[in-house]
Coordinates of N, CA, C and O in Angstrom, one line a residue:
M1 N -5.9 3.7 20.8 CA -5.6 2.4 19.9 C -6.5 2.5 18.7 O -7.7 2.7 18.8
T2 N -5.9 2.4 17.6 CA -6.6 2.4 16.3 C -7.3 1.1 16.0 O -6.8 0.0 16.4
Q3 N -8.5 1.0 15.3 CA -9.1 -0.2 14.9 C -8.1 -1.1 14.2 O -8.2 -2.3 14.1
L4 N -7.3 -0.5 13.4 CA -6.3 -1.2 12.5 C -5.3 -2.1 13.3 O -4.8 -3.1 12.9
A5 N -5.1 -1.6 14.5 CA -4.1 -2.3 15.4 C -4.8 -3.4 16.3 O -4.2 -4.2 17.0
E6 N -6.2 -3.5 16.2 CA -6.9 -4.4 17.1 C -7.3 -5.7 16.4 O -8.0 -6.6 17.0
G7 N -6.8 -6.0 15.2 CA -7.1 -7.3 14.6 C -8.3 -7.0 13.6 O -9.4 -7.1 14.0
I8 N -8.0 -6.8 12.4 CA -8.9 -6.5 11.4 C -8.7 -7.3 10.2 O -7.6 -7.6 9.9
E9 N -9.8 -7.9 9.6 CA -9.7 -8.9 8.5 C -9.9 -8.2 7.2 O -9.5 -8.8 6.1
Q10 N -10.5 -7.0 7.1 CA -10.7 -6.5 5.7 C -11.0 -4.9 5.8 O -11.6 -4.4 6.9
F11 N -10.3 -4.2 4.9 CA -10.6 -2.8 4.8 C -10.3 -2.4 3.5 O -9.9 -3.1 2.5
T12 N -10.6 -1.1 3.1 CA -10.4 -0.5 1.8 C -9.4 0.6 1.9 O -9.3 1.3 2.8
V13 N -8.7 0.8 0.7 CA -7.9 1.9 0.6 C -8.4 2.6 -0.8 O -8.4 2.1 -1.8
I14 N -8.6 3.9 -0.5 CA -9.2 4.7 -1.7 C -8.2 5.9 -2.0 O -8.0 6.6 -0.9
Q15 N -7.8 6.1 -3.1 CA -6.9 7.2 -3.4 C -7.7 8.4 -3.8 O -8.8 8.3 -4.6
K16 N -7.4 9.5 -3.2 CA -8.1 10.8 -3.6 C -7.3 11.6 -4.4 O -6.1 11.7 -4.1
L17 N -7.7 12.1 -5.6 CA -6.8 12.8 -6.5 C -6.7 14.3 -6.2 O -7.7 15.0 -6.0
T18 N -5.5 14.7 -5.9 CA -5.2 16.2 -5.6 C -3.9 16.6 -6.3 O -3.2 15.7 -6.9
L19 N -3.7 17.9 -6.6 CA -2.6 18.3 -7.3 C -1.2 18.1 -6.8 O -0.3 17.6 -7.4
M20 N -1.0 18.4 -5.5 CA 0.3 18.3 -4.9 C 0.7 17.1 -4.1 O 1.8 16.8 -3.9
V21 N -0.3 16.4 -3.6 CA -0.1 15.2 -2.8 C -0.9 14.0 -3.2 O -1.9 14.2 -3.9
N22 N -0.5 12.8 -2.9 CA -1.3 11.6 -3.0 C -2.0 11.4 -1.6 O -1.3 11.4 -0.6
R23 N -3.4 11.4 -1.6 CA -4.0 11.3 -0.5 C -4.9 10.0 -0.5 O -5.4 9.6 -1.5
Y24 N -4.8 9.2 0.7 CA -5.5 7.9 0.8 C -6.4 7.8 1.9 O -6.1 8.4 3.0
E25 N -7.6 7.3 1.8 CA -8.5 7.0 2.9 C -8.5 5.6 3.2 O -8.6 4.7 2.2
I26 N -8.3 5.2 4.4 CA -8.4 3.7 4.8 C -9.8 3.6 5.5 O -10.0 4.3 6.5
R27 N -10.7 2.7 4.9 CA -12.0 2.6 5.5 C -12.4 1.2 5.8 O -11.9 0.3 5.3
S28 N -13.3 0.9 6.8 CA -13.8 -0.3 7.1 C -14.6 -0.8 5.9 O -14.9 0.0 4.9
V29 N -15.0 -2.0 5.9 CA -15.8 -2.5 4.8 C -17.2 -2.9 5.4 O -17.4 -3.6 6.3
S30 N -18.2 -2.4 4.7 CA -19.7 -2.6 5.3 C -20.1 -4.0 4.8 O -19.5 -4.7 4.1
G31 N -21.3 -4.3 5.3 CA -21.8 -5.7 5.0 C -22.0 -6.0 3.6 O -21.9 -7.1 3.1
D32 N -22.3 -4.9 2.8 CA -22.5 -5.2 1.3 C -21.2 -5.0 0.5 O -21.2 -4.8 -0.7
G33 N -20.1 -4.9 1.3 CA -18.8 -4.7 0.6 C -18.3 -3.4 0.2 O -17.3 -3.1 -0.4
Q34 N -19.2 -2.3 0.6 CA -18.9 -0.9 0.2 C -18.0 -0.4 1.4 O -18.0 -0.9 2.5
P35 N -17.2 0.7 1.0 CA -16.4 1.4 2.0 C -17.3 1.9 3.2 O -18.4 2.4 3.0
G36 N -16.9 1.7 4.5 CA -17.6 2.1 5.6 C -16.9 3.3 6.3 O -16.6 4.2 5.8
L37 N -16.8 3.0 7.6 CA -16.2 4.0 8.6 C -14.7 4.4 8.2 O -13.9 3.4 7.9
L38 N -14.3 5.7 8.4 CA -13.1 6.2 8.2 C -12.1 5.5 9.4 O -12.4 5.8 10.5
L39 N -11.0 4.9 9.1 CA -10.1 4.4 10.0 C -8.8 5.2 10.0 O -8.1 5.3 11.0
A40 N -8.4 5.7 8.9 CA -7.2 6.5 8.8 C -7.1 7.3 7.5 O -7.8 6.9 6.5
V41 N -6.4 8.4 7.4 CA -6.1 9.2 6.3 C -4.6 9.3 6.1 O -3.9 9.6 7.2
A42 N -4.1 9.0 4.9 CA -2.6 9.2 4.7 C -2.4 10.1 3.5 O -3.2 10.4 2.6
Q43 N -1.3 10.7 3.7 CA -0.9 11.7 2.6 C 0.6 11.6 2.4 O 1.4 11.4 3.3
Q44 N 0.9 11.7 1.0 CA 2.3 11.6 0.6 C 2.5 12.7 -0.4 O 1.9 12.9 -1.3
K45 N 3.6 13.4 -0.1 CA 4.1 14.5 -0.9 C 4.6 13.9 -2.2 O 5.5 12.9 -2.2
R46 N 4.3 14.3 -3.4 CA 4.9 13.8 -4.6 C 6.3 14.3 -4.8 O 6.7 15.4 -4.5
A47 N 7.1 13.3 -5.3 CA 8.6 13.6 -5.5 C 9.2 14.0 -4.3 O 10.2 14.9 -4.3
A48 N 8.9 13.5 -3.1 CA 9.6 13.7 -1.9 C 11.0 13.2 -2.0 O 11.2 12.1 -2.6
F49 N 12.0 13.9 -1.4 CA 13.3 13.5 -1.5 C 13.6 12.2 -0.7 O 14.3 11.3 -1.0
K50 N 13.0 12.1 0.6 CA 13.0 11.0 1.3 C 11.6 10.6 1.6 O 10.9 11.4 2.3
E51 N 11.2 9.3 1.2 CA 9.8 9.0 1.5 C 9.4 8.8 2.8 O 10.1 8.3 3.7
Q52 N 8.3 9.5 3.2 CA 7.7 9.4 4.5 C 6.2 9.6 4.3 O 5.8 10.6 3.7
V53 N 5.3 8.7 4.8 CA 3.9 8.8 4.7 C 3.4 8.6 6.2 O 3.6 7.7 6.8
T54 N 2.6 9.7 6.5 CA 2.0 9.6 7.9 C 0.4 9.3 7.7 O -0.3 9.9 7.0
F55 N 0.0 8.5 8.6 CA -1.4 8.1 8.7 C -2.1 8.7 9.9 O -1.5 8.7 11.0
Y56 N -3.2 9.5 9.7 CA -3.9 10.2 10.8 C -5.2 9.7 11.0 O -5.8 8.9 10.2
Q57 N -5.7 9.8 12.3 CA -7.0 9.2 12.6 C -8.1 10.0 12.1 O -9.2 9.4 11.8
D58 N -8.0 11.3 11.8 CA -9.1 12.0 11.3 C -8.8 12.8 10.0 O -7.5 12.9 9.6
E59 N -9.8 13.3 9.4 CA -9.7 14.0 8.1 C -8.9 15.3 8.2 O -8.2 15.7 7.2
L60 N -8.9 16.0 9.3 CA -8.2 17.2 9.6 C -6.7 16.9 9.8 O -5.9 17.9 9.9
R61 N -6.3 15.7 9.9 CA -4.9 15.3 10.2 C -4.3 15.9 11.3 O -3.3 16.4 11.4
T62 N -5.1 15.8 12.5 CA -4.6 16.4 13.8 C -3.9 15.3 14.6 O -3.0 15.6 15.5
L63 N -4.3 14.1 14.6 CA -3.7 13.0 15.3 C -3.1 11.8 14.6 O -3.7 11.0 13.9
P64 N -1.7 11.9 14.6 CA -0.9 10.9 13.9 C -1.1 9.5 14.5 O -1.0 9.5 15.8
I65 N -1.3 8.4 13.9 CA -1.4 7.2 14.5 C -0.4 6.1 14.0 O -0.1 5.1 14.9
F66 N 0.2 6.3 12.9 CA 1.3 5.4 12.5 C 1.8 6.1 11.2 O 1.3 7.0 10.6
S67 N 3.0 5.5 10.8 CA 3.6 6.1 9.5 C 4.6 5.1 8.9 O 4.9 4.0 9.6
F68 N 5.2 5.4 7.8 CA 6.2 4.6 7.2 C 7.2 5.5 6.6 O 6.7 6.6 6.1
K69 N 8.5 5.2 6.7 CA 9.5 6.1 6.0 C 10.7 5.2 5.5 O 11.0 4.2 6.2
A70 N 11.4 5.6 4.5 CA 12.4 5.0 4.0 C 13.7 5.1 4.8 O 13.9 6.3 5.4
R71 N 14.5 4.1 5.0 CA 15.7 4.2 5.7 C 16.8 5.0 4.9 O 17.6 5.6 5.6
Q72 N 16.8 4.8 3.6 CA 17.8 5.5 2.8 C 17.0 6.4 1.8 O 15.8 6.3 1.4
R73 N 17.8 7.3 1.1 CA 17.2 8.2 0.2 C 17.5 7.7 -1.1 O 18.6 7.1 -1.5
L74 N 16.4 7.9 -2.0 CA 16.6 7.6 -3.4 C 17.3 6.2 -3.8 O 18.2 6.2 -4.5
D75 N 16.8 5.2 -3.1 CA 17.3 3.9 -3.3 C 16.2 3.0 -3.8 O 15.2 2.7 -3.2
L76 N 16.4 2.3 -5.0 CA 15.5 1.4 -5.5 C 15.1 0.3 -4.7 O 13.9 -0.2 -4.7
G77 N 16.0 -0.2 -3.9 CA 15.9 -1.3 -3.0 C 15.6 -0.9 -1.5 O 15.9 -1.7 -0.6
A78 N 15.2 0.4 -1.3 CA 15.1 0.9 0.0 C 14.0 0.0 0.9 O 13.1 -0.5 0.5
T79 N 14.5 -0.1 2.2 CA 13.6 -0.7 3.3 C 12.9 0.5 3.9 O 13.4 1.5 4.2
Y80 N 11.6 0.2 4.1 CA 10.6 1.2 4.7 C 10.2 0.7 6.1 O 9.8 -0.6 6.2
D81 N 10.4 1.5 7.1 CA 10.1 1.0 8.5 C 8.6 1.5 8.7 O 8.4 2.8 8.4
V82 N 7.8 0.7 9.3 CA 6.5 1.2 9.7 C 6.6 1.4 11.2 O 7.1 0.6 12.0
L83 N 6.2 2.6 11.6 CA 6.3 3.1 13.0 C 4.9 3.3 13.7 O 4.1 3.8 13.0
D84 N 4.8 3.1 14.9 CA 3.6 3.4 15.6 C 3.5 4.9 15.9 O 4.4 5.7 15.6
A85 N 2.4 5.3 16.6 CA 2.3 6.7 16.9 C 3.4 7.2 17.8 O 3.7 8.5 17.7
N86 N 4.2 6.5 18.5 CA 5.3 6.9 19.3 C 6.7 6.8 18.7 O 7.6 7.0 19.2
G87 N 6.7 6.5 17.3 CA 7.8 6.3 16.5 C 8.5 5.0 16.7 O 9.7 4.8 16.3
Q88 N 7.9 4.0 17.4 CA 8.6 2.7 17.6 C 8.2 1.8 16.4 O 7.1 1.7 15.9
P89 N 9.2 1.0 15.9 CA 9.0 0.2 14.8 C 8.1 -1.0 15.1 O 8.1 -1.6 16.2
I90 N 7.1 -1.3 14.2 CA 6.1 -2.3 14.3 C 6.2 -3.3 13.1 O 5.6 -4.2 13.0
G91 N 7.0 -2.9 12.1 CA 7.2 -3.8 10.9 C 8.1 -3.0 9.9 O 8.5 -2.0 10.1
S92 N 8.3 -3.7 8.7 CA 9.0 -3.1 7.7 C 8.8 -3.8 6.3 O 8.2 -4.9 6.3
F93 N 9.1 -3.1 5.2 CA 8.9 -3.8 4.0 C 9.9 -3.2 3.0 O 10.4 -2.2 3.2
R94 N 10.2 -3.9 1.9 CA 11.1 -3.5 0.9 C 10.7 -4.2 -0.4 O 10.2 -5.3 -0.5
K95 N 11.0 -3.5 -1.6 CA 10.8 -4.0 -2.9 C 11.9 -4.9 -3.2 O 13.1 -4.5 -3.1
D96 N 11.7 -6.0 -3.8 CA 12.8 -6.9 -4.3 C 13.0 -6.4 -5.8 O 12.2 -6.8 -6.7
F97 N 14.0 -5.6 -6.0 CA 14.2 -4.9 -7.3 C 14.4 -5.9 -8.4 O 13.8 -5.8 -9.5
G98 N 15.2 -6.9 -8.2 CA 15.5 -7.9 -9.2 C 14.3 -8.7 -9.8 O 13.9 -8.8 -11.0
K99 N 13.5 -9.2 -8.8 CA 12.3 -10.0 -9.1 C 11.2 -9.1 -9.7 O 10.4 -9.4 -10.5
S100 N 11.3 -7.8 -9.3 CA 10.2 -6.7 -9.7 C 10.3 -6.4 -11.2 O 9.5 -5.6 -11.7
L101 N 11.5 -6.7 -11.8 CA 11.7 -6.3 -13.3 C 10.5 -6.9 -14.1 O 10.1 -6.3 -15.0
L102 N 10.2 -8.2 -13.7 CA 9.1 -8.9 -14.4 C 7.8 -8.9 -13.8 O 6.8 -8.7 -14.3
R103 N 7.8 -9.1 -12.4 CA 6.5 -9.2 -11.6 C 6.9 -8.5 -10.3 O 7.7 -9.1 -9.5
S104 N 6.2 -7.4 -9.9 CA 6.5 -6.7 -8.7 C 6.5 -7.6 -7.5 O 5.4 -8.3 -7.3
T105 N 7.5 -7.6 -6.7 CA 7.6 -8.4 -5.5 C 8.1 -7.6 -4.3 O 9.0 -6.8 -4.5
W106 N 7.4 -7.9 -3.1 CA 7.8 -7.1 -1.9 C 8.0 -8.1 -0.8 O 7.3 -9.2 -0.7
H107 N 8.8 -7.8 0.1 CA 9.1 -8.5 1.3 C 8.6 -7.7 2.5 O 8.9 -6.5 2.6
L108 N 7.8 -8.4 3.4 CA 7.1 -7.7 4.5 C 7.4 -8.4 5.7 O 7.4 -9.6 5.8
E109 N 7.8 -7.7 6.9 CA 8.0 -8.3 8.2 C 7.2 -7.5 9.2 O 7.2 -6.3 9.3
A110 N 6.5 -8.3 10.1 CA 5.7 -7.7 11.2 C 5.4 -8.8 12.2 O 5.0 -9.9 11.8
S111 N 5.5 -8.5 13.4 CA 5.1 -9.4 14.6 C 5.7 -10.7 14.5 O 5.0 -11.7 14.6
G112 N 6.9 -10.9 14.0 CA 7.6 -12.1 13.8 C 7.2 -12.9 12.6 O 7.6 -14.1 12.3
L113 N 6.3 -12.3 11.7 CA 5.9 -12.9 10.5 C 6.8 -12.4 9.4 O 7.2 -11.1 9.3
K114 N 7.2 -13.2 8.4 CA 7.8 -12.9 7.2 C 7.1 -13.3 6.0 O 6.8 -14.5 6.0
V115 N 6.6 -12.3 5.2 CA 5.8 -12.7 4.1 C 6.4 -12.1 2.7 O 7.0 -11.0 2.8
T116 N 6.1 -12.7 1.7 CA 6.5 -12.2 0.4 C 5.2 -11.9 -0.5 O 4.4 -12.9 -0.6
G117 N 5.1 -10.8 -1.1 CA 4.0 -10.4 -1.9 C 4.4 -10.2 -3.3 O 5.4 -9.5 -3.6
S118 N 3.7 -10.8 -4.3 CA 3.9 -10.5 -5.7 C 2.6 -10.3 -6.4 O 1.5 -10.8 -6.0
E119 N 2.7 -9.8 -7.5 CA 1.5 -9.6 -8.5 C 0.9 -11.0 -8.8 O 1.7 -11.9 -9.1
R120 N -0.3 -11.1 -8.6 CA -1.1 -12.4 -8.8 C -0.9 -12.9 -10.2 O -0.7 -14.1 -10.5
S121 N -1.0 -12.0 -11.3 CA -1.0 -12.4 -12.6 C 0.2 -11.9 -13.4 O 0.4 -10.7 -13.4
L122 N 1.0 -12.9 -13.9 CA 2.2 -12.5 -14.7 C 1.7 -11.7 -16.0 O 2.4 -10.7 -16.4
G123 N 0.7 -12.1 -16.7 CA 0.1 -11.4 -17.8 C -0.3 -10.0 -17.6 O 0.1 -9.1 -18.4
V124 N -0.9 -9.8 -16.5 CA -1.2 -8.4 -16.0 C 0.0 -7.6 -15.8 O 0.1 -6.4 -16.2
A125 N 1.0 -8.2 -15.1 CA 2.2 -7.5 -14.7 C 2.9 -7.0 -16.0 O 3.4 -6.0 -16.1
I126 N 2.9 -8.0 -17.0 CA 3.7 -7.6 -18.3 C 2.9 -6.5 -19.0 O 3.4 -5.5 -19.5
G127 N 1.5 -6.7 -19.1 CA 0.7 -5.7 -19.8 C 0.8 -4.3 -19.1 O 0.9 -3.3 -19.8
R128 N 0.8 -4.3 -17.8 CA 1.0 -3.0 -17.1 C 2.2 -2.3 -17.3 O 2.4 -1.1 -17.6
R129 N 3.3 -3.1 -17.5 CA 4.6 -2.5 -17.8 C 4.7 -1.9 -19.3 O 5.3 -0.9 -19.5
I130 N 4.1 -2.6 -20.2 CA 3.9 -2.1 -21.6 C 3.1 -0.8 -21.6 O 3.6 0.2 -22.2
W131 N 2.0 -0.8 -20.9 CA 1.1 0.3 -20.8 C 2.0 1.6 -20.2 O 1.9 2.6 -20.7
E132 N 2.7 1.4 -19.1 CA 3.5 2.4 -18.5 C 4.5 3.0 -19.5 O 5.1 4.1 -19.1
A133 N 5.0 2.2 -20.3 CA 6.1 2.6 -21.2 C 5.6 3.5 -22.4 O 6.5 4.1 -23.1
T134 N 4.3 3.5 -22.6 CA 3.7 4.2 -23.7 C 3.7 5.7 -23.3 O 3.6 6.0 -22.1
P135 N 3.5 6.6 -24.3 CA 3.4 8.0 -24.1 C 2.2 8.4 -23.2 O 2.3 9.4 -22.4
I136 N 1.1 7.7 -23.3 CA 0.0 8.0 -22.4 C 0.0 7.3 -21.1 O -0.8 7.6 -20.2
G137 N 1.0 6.5 -20.8 CA 1.1 5.8 -19.5 C 1.1 6.6 -18.3 O 0.5 6.2 -17.3
D138 N 1.7 7.8 -18.4 CA 1.7 8.7 -17.2 C 0.4 9.5 -17.1 O 0.0 9.9 -15.9
A139 N -0.2 9.8 -18.2 CA -1.4 10.7 -18.3 C -2.7 10.0 -18.0 O -3.5 10.7 -17.4
V140 N -2.7 8.8 -18.4 CA -4.0 8.1 -18.4 C -3.9 6.9 -17.3 O -2.9 6.1 -17.5
P141 N -4.8 6.8 -16.4 CA -4.7 5.7 -15.5 C -4.6 4.3 -16.1 O -5.3 4.1 -17.2
S142 N -3.9 3.5 -15.6 CA -3.8 2.1 -16.1 C -5.1 1.4 -16.2 O -5.8 1.4 -15.1
P143 N -5.4 0.7 -17.2 CA -6.6 -0.1 -17.2 C -6.5 -1.4 -16.5 O -7.5 -2.1 -16.4
F144 N -5.3 -1.7 -16.2 CA -5.1 -3.1 -15.6 C -5.4 -3.2 -14.1 O -5.1 -2.2 -13.3
R145 N -6.3 -4.1 -13.7 CA -6.6 -4.4 -12.4 C -5.5 -5.4 -11.8 O -5.7 -6.6 -11.9
F146 N -4.6 -4.8 -11.1 CA -3.5 -5.7 -10.6 C -3.8 -6.0 -9.1 O -4.3 -5.2 -8.3
H147 N -3.6 -7.3 -8.7 CA -3.8 -7.8 -7.4 C -2.5 -8.5 -6.9 O -1.7 -9.0 -7.7
F148 N -2.3 -8.4 -5.5 CA -1.1 -8.8 -4.9 C -1.5 -9.9 -3.8 O -2.5 -9.7 -3.2
D149 N -0.8 -11.0 -3.7 CA -0.9 -11.9 -2.7 C 0.4 -12.0 -1.9 O 1.5 -12.1 -2.4
F150 N 0.2 -11.9 -0.5 CA 1.3 -12.0 0.4 C 1.3 -13.3 1.1 O 0.3 -13.6 1.8
V151 N 2.3 -14.1 1.0 CA 2.3 -15.5 1.5 C 3.5 -15.7 2.5 O 4.5 -15.1 2.2
D152 N 3.4 -16.6 3.5 CA 4.4 -16.9 4.3 C 5.2 -18.0 3.8 O 4.9 -18.5 2.7
S153 N 6.2 -18.6 4.5 CA 7.1 -19.5 3.9 C 6.3 -20.9 3.7 O 6.8 -21.8 3.0
N154 N 5.3 -21.1 4.4 CA 4.4 -22.3 4.2 C 3.3 -22.1 3.0 O 2.6 -23.0 2.8
G155 N 3.4 -21.0 2.3 CA 2.5 -20.8 1.2 C 1.1 -20.3 1.7 O 0.1 -20.2 0.9
E156 N 0.9 -20.0 3.0 CA -0.3 -19.5 3.5 C -0.5 -18.0 3.2 O 0.5 -17.2 3.5
V157 N -1.7 -17.6 2.7 CA -1.9 -16.3 2.4 C -2.2 -15.4 3.7 O -3.1 -15.8 4.4
L158 N -1.4 -14.4 3.9 CA -1.7 -13.6 5.1 C -2.2 -12.1 4.7 O -2.9 -11.5 5.5
M159 N -2.1 -11.8 3.4 CA -2.7 -10.5 3.0 C -3.0 -10.5 1.5 O -2.2 -11.1 0.7
M160 N -4.0 -10.0 1.0 CA -4.4 -9.9 -0.4 C -4.8 -8.4 -0.7 O -5.5 -7.8 0.2
S161 N -4.3 -7.8 -1.7 CA -4.7 -6.4 -2.2 C -5.2 -6.6 -3.6 O -4.5 -7.0 -4.5
E162 N -6.5 -6.3 -3.7 CA -7.2 -6.4 -5.0 C -7.8 -5.2 -5.5 O -8.5 -4.4 -4.7
R163 N -7.3 -4.7 -6.6 CA -7.7 -3.4 -7.2 C -9.1 -3.5 -7.7 O -9.4 -4.5 -8.5
G164 N -10.0 -2.7 -7.3 CA -11.4 -2.7 -7.9 C -11.5 -1.9 -9.2 O -10.6 -1.3 -9.7
R165 N -12.8 -2.1 -9.7 CA -13.1 -1.4 -10.9 C -13.5 0.1 -10.6 O -14.6 0.2 -10.1
S166 N -12.7 1.0 -10.8 CA -12.9 2.3 -10.5 C -12.0 3.3 -11.3 O -10.9 2.9 -11.5
L167 N -12.4 4.5 -11.5 CA -11.6 5.5 -12.2 C -10.4 5.9 -11.3 O -9.2 6.0 -11.7
R168 N -10.7 6.0 -9.9 CA -9.7 6.4 -9.0 C -9.3 5.0 -8.4 O -10.0 4.0 -8.4
D169 N -7.9 4.9 -7.9 CA -7.5 3.8 -7.3 C -8.2 3.4 -6.1 O -8.3 4.2 -5.2
R170 N -8.8 2.1 -6.0 CA -9.5 1.7 -4.9 C -9.0 0.1 -4.8 O -9.2 -0.6 -5.7
Y171 N -8.7 -0.2 -3.5 CA -8.3 -1.5 -3.2 C -9.0 -2.2 -2.1 O -9.3 -1.4 -1.1
L172 N -9.2 -3.5 -2.2 CA -9.8 -4.2 -1.1 C -8.7 -5.0 -0.4 O -8.1 -5.8 -1.2
I173 N -8.5 -4.8 0.9 CA -7.4 -5.5 1.5 C -7.9 -6.5 2.4 O -8.9 -6.3 3.3
T174 N -7.5 -7.8 2.3 CA -8.0 -8.9 3.1 C -7.0 -9.5 3.8 O -5.8 -9.8 3.3
L175 N -7.1 -9.6 5.2 CA -6.0 -10.2 6.1 C -6.6 -11.5 6.7 O -7.3 -11.4 7.8
P176 N -6.6 -12.6 6.0 CA -7.2 -13.9 6.6 C -6.7 -14.2 8.1 O -5.5 -14.2 8.3
G177 N -7.7 -14.3 9.0 CA -7.3 -14.7 10.2 C -6.8 -13.5 11.1 O -6.5 -13.6 12.3
A178 N -6.7 -12.3 10.4 CA -6.1 -11.0 11.1 C -4.8 -11.3 11.8 O -4.6 -10.8 12.9
R179 N -4.0 -12.1 11.2 CA -2.7 -12.4 11.7 C -1.6 -11.3 11.6 O -0.8 -11.2 12.4
L180 N -1.9 -10.5 10.6 CA -0.9 -9.4 10.3 C -1.5 -8.2 11.0 O -2.7 -7.8 10.8
D181 N -0.6 -7.3 11.5 CA -1.0 -6.0 12.0 C -1.7 -5.1 11.0 O -1.0 -4.9 10.0
G182 N -2.8 -4.6 11.2 CA -3.6 -3.8 10.2 C -2.9 -2.6 9.9 O -3.0 -2.1 8.7
R183 N -2.1 -2.0 10.7 CA -1.3 -0.8 10.5 C -0.2 -1.0 9.5 O -0.1 -0.3 8.5
V184 N 0.5 -2.2 9.6 CA 1.5 -2.7 8.7 C 0.9 -2.9 7.4 O 1.4 -2.5 6.4
A185 N -0.2 -3.6 7.4 CA -1.0 -3.9 6.1 C -1.4 -2.6 5.5 O -1.3 -2.6 4.1
A186 N -1.9 -1.7 6.1 CA -2.4 -0.5 5.5 C -1.1 0.3 4.9 O -1.4 0.9 3.7
A187 N 0.0 0.3 5.6 CA 1.2 1.0 5.1 C 1.5 0.3 3.8 O 1.9 0.9 2.8
M188 N 1.6 -1.1 3.8 CA 2.1 -1.8 2.6 C 1.1 -1.5 1.5 O 1.4 -1.4 0.3
A189 N -0.3 -1.6 1.7 CA -1.3 -1.3 0.7 C -1.1 0.1 0.1 O -1.2 0.2 -1.1
V190 N -0.8 1.1 0.8 CA -0.7 2.4 0.3 C 0.6 2.5 -0.5 O 0.7 3.1 -1.6
A191 N 1.6 1.8 0.0 CA 3.0 1.8 -0.7 C 2.8 1.0 -2.1 O 3.4 1.5 -3.1
L192 N 2.0 0.0 -2.1 CA 1.8 -0.7 -3.4 C 1.3 0.3 -4.5 O 1.5 0.1 -5.6
D193 N 0.5 1.3 -4.1 CA -0.1 2.2 -5.0 C 0.9 3.4 -5.2 O 1.4 3.7 -6.3
A194 N 1.4 4.0 -4.1 CA 2.2 5.2 -4.2 C 3.6 5.0 -4.7 O 4.2 5.8 -5.4
L195 N 4.2 3.7 -4.5 CA 5.6 3.5 -4.8 C 5.8 2.4 -5.9 O 6.8 2.2 -6.3
Q196 N 4.6 2.0 -6.5 CA 4.6 0.9 -7.4 C 5.5 1.2 -8.7 O 6.2 0.3 -9.2
S197 N 5.4 2.4 -9.1 CA 6.3 2.6 -10.4 C 7.7 3.0 -10.2 O 8.4 3.2 -11.1
R198 N 8.2 2.8 -9.0 CA 9.6 3.1 -8.7 C 10.4 1.8 -8.7 O 9.8 0.7 -8.4

């Protein structure tokens, strides 16, 4: 059983820059707010025909512990299933394409919970879209620090993803009360980075 499945309230997601793949480290958070112990490593092939990202327990990627994959190929509104180590579904998420034209919005389900996540700041959402439309948008990392809040139907926050000040993408993920499965939250957090421009 991974620490992410045992009820976790905070972890970090750090993107590692490589040529052929997007690689992410999921780490615990130390007392001073810095990244701590390695909880999982994820890897995504760039321009994969059908999205699938596997999370491993170790740096050598020998023991898969969970994953997410698209139900359909090349679909802007695709639903992604989050699967445990045995391939059993533990949650799902999808992008709300219509609402995402102005402010990125995702729908997430896990353990009987249904939450909707959207970019916290409309101004940052618009600024980020303008930046990505410029000729340097693909070559130079976005200067915008975008954050997402995931709330249930009562308006209660179940997950926050906050981008830190860093050259490489680094996010602090907070799960108030640890109500959301940490594996599903980690999958969603990586998807927010890896799939955001789609």
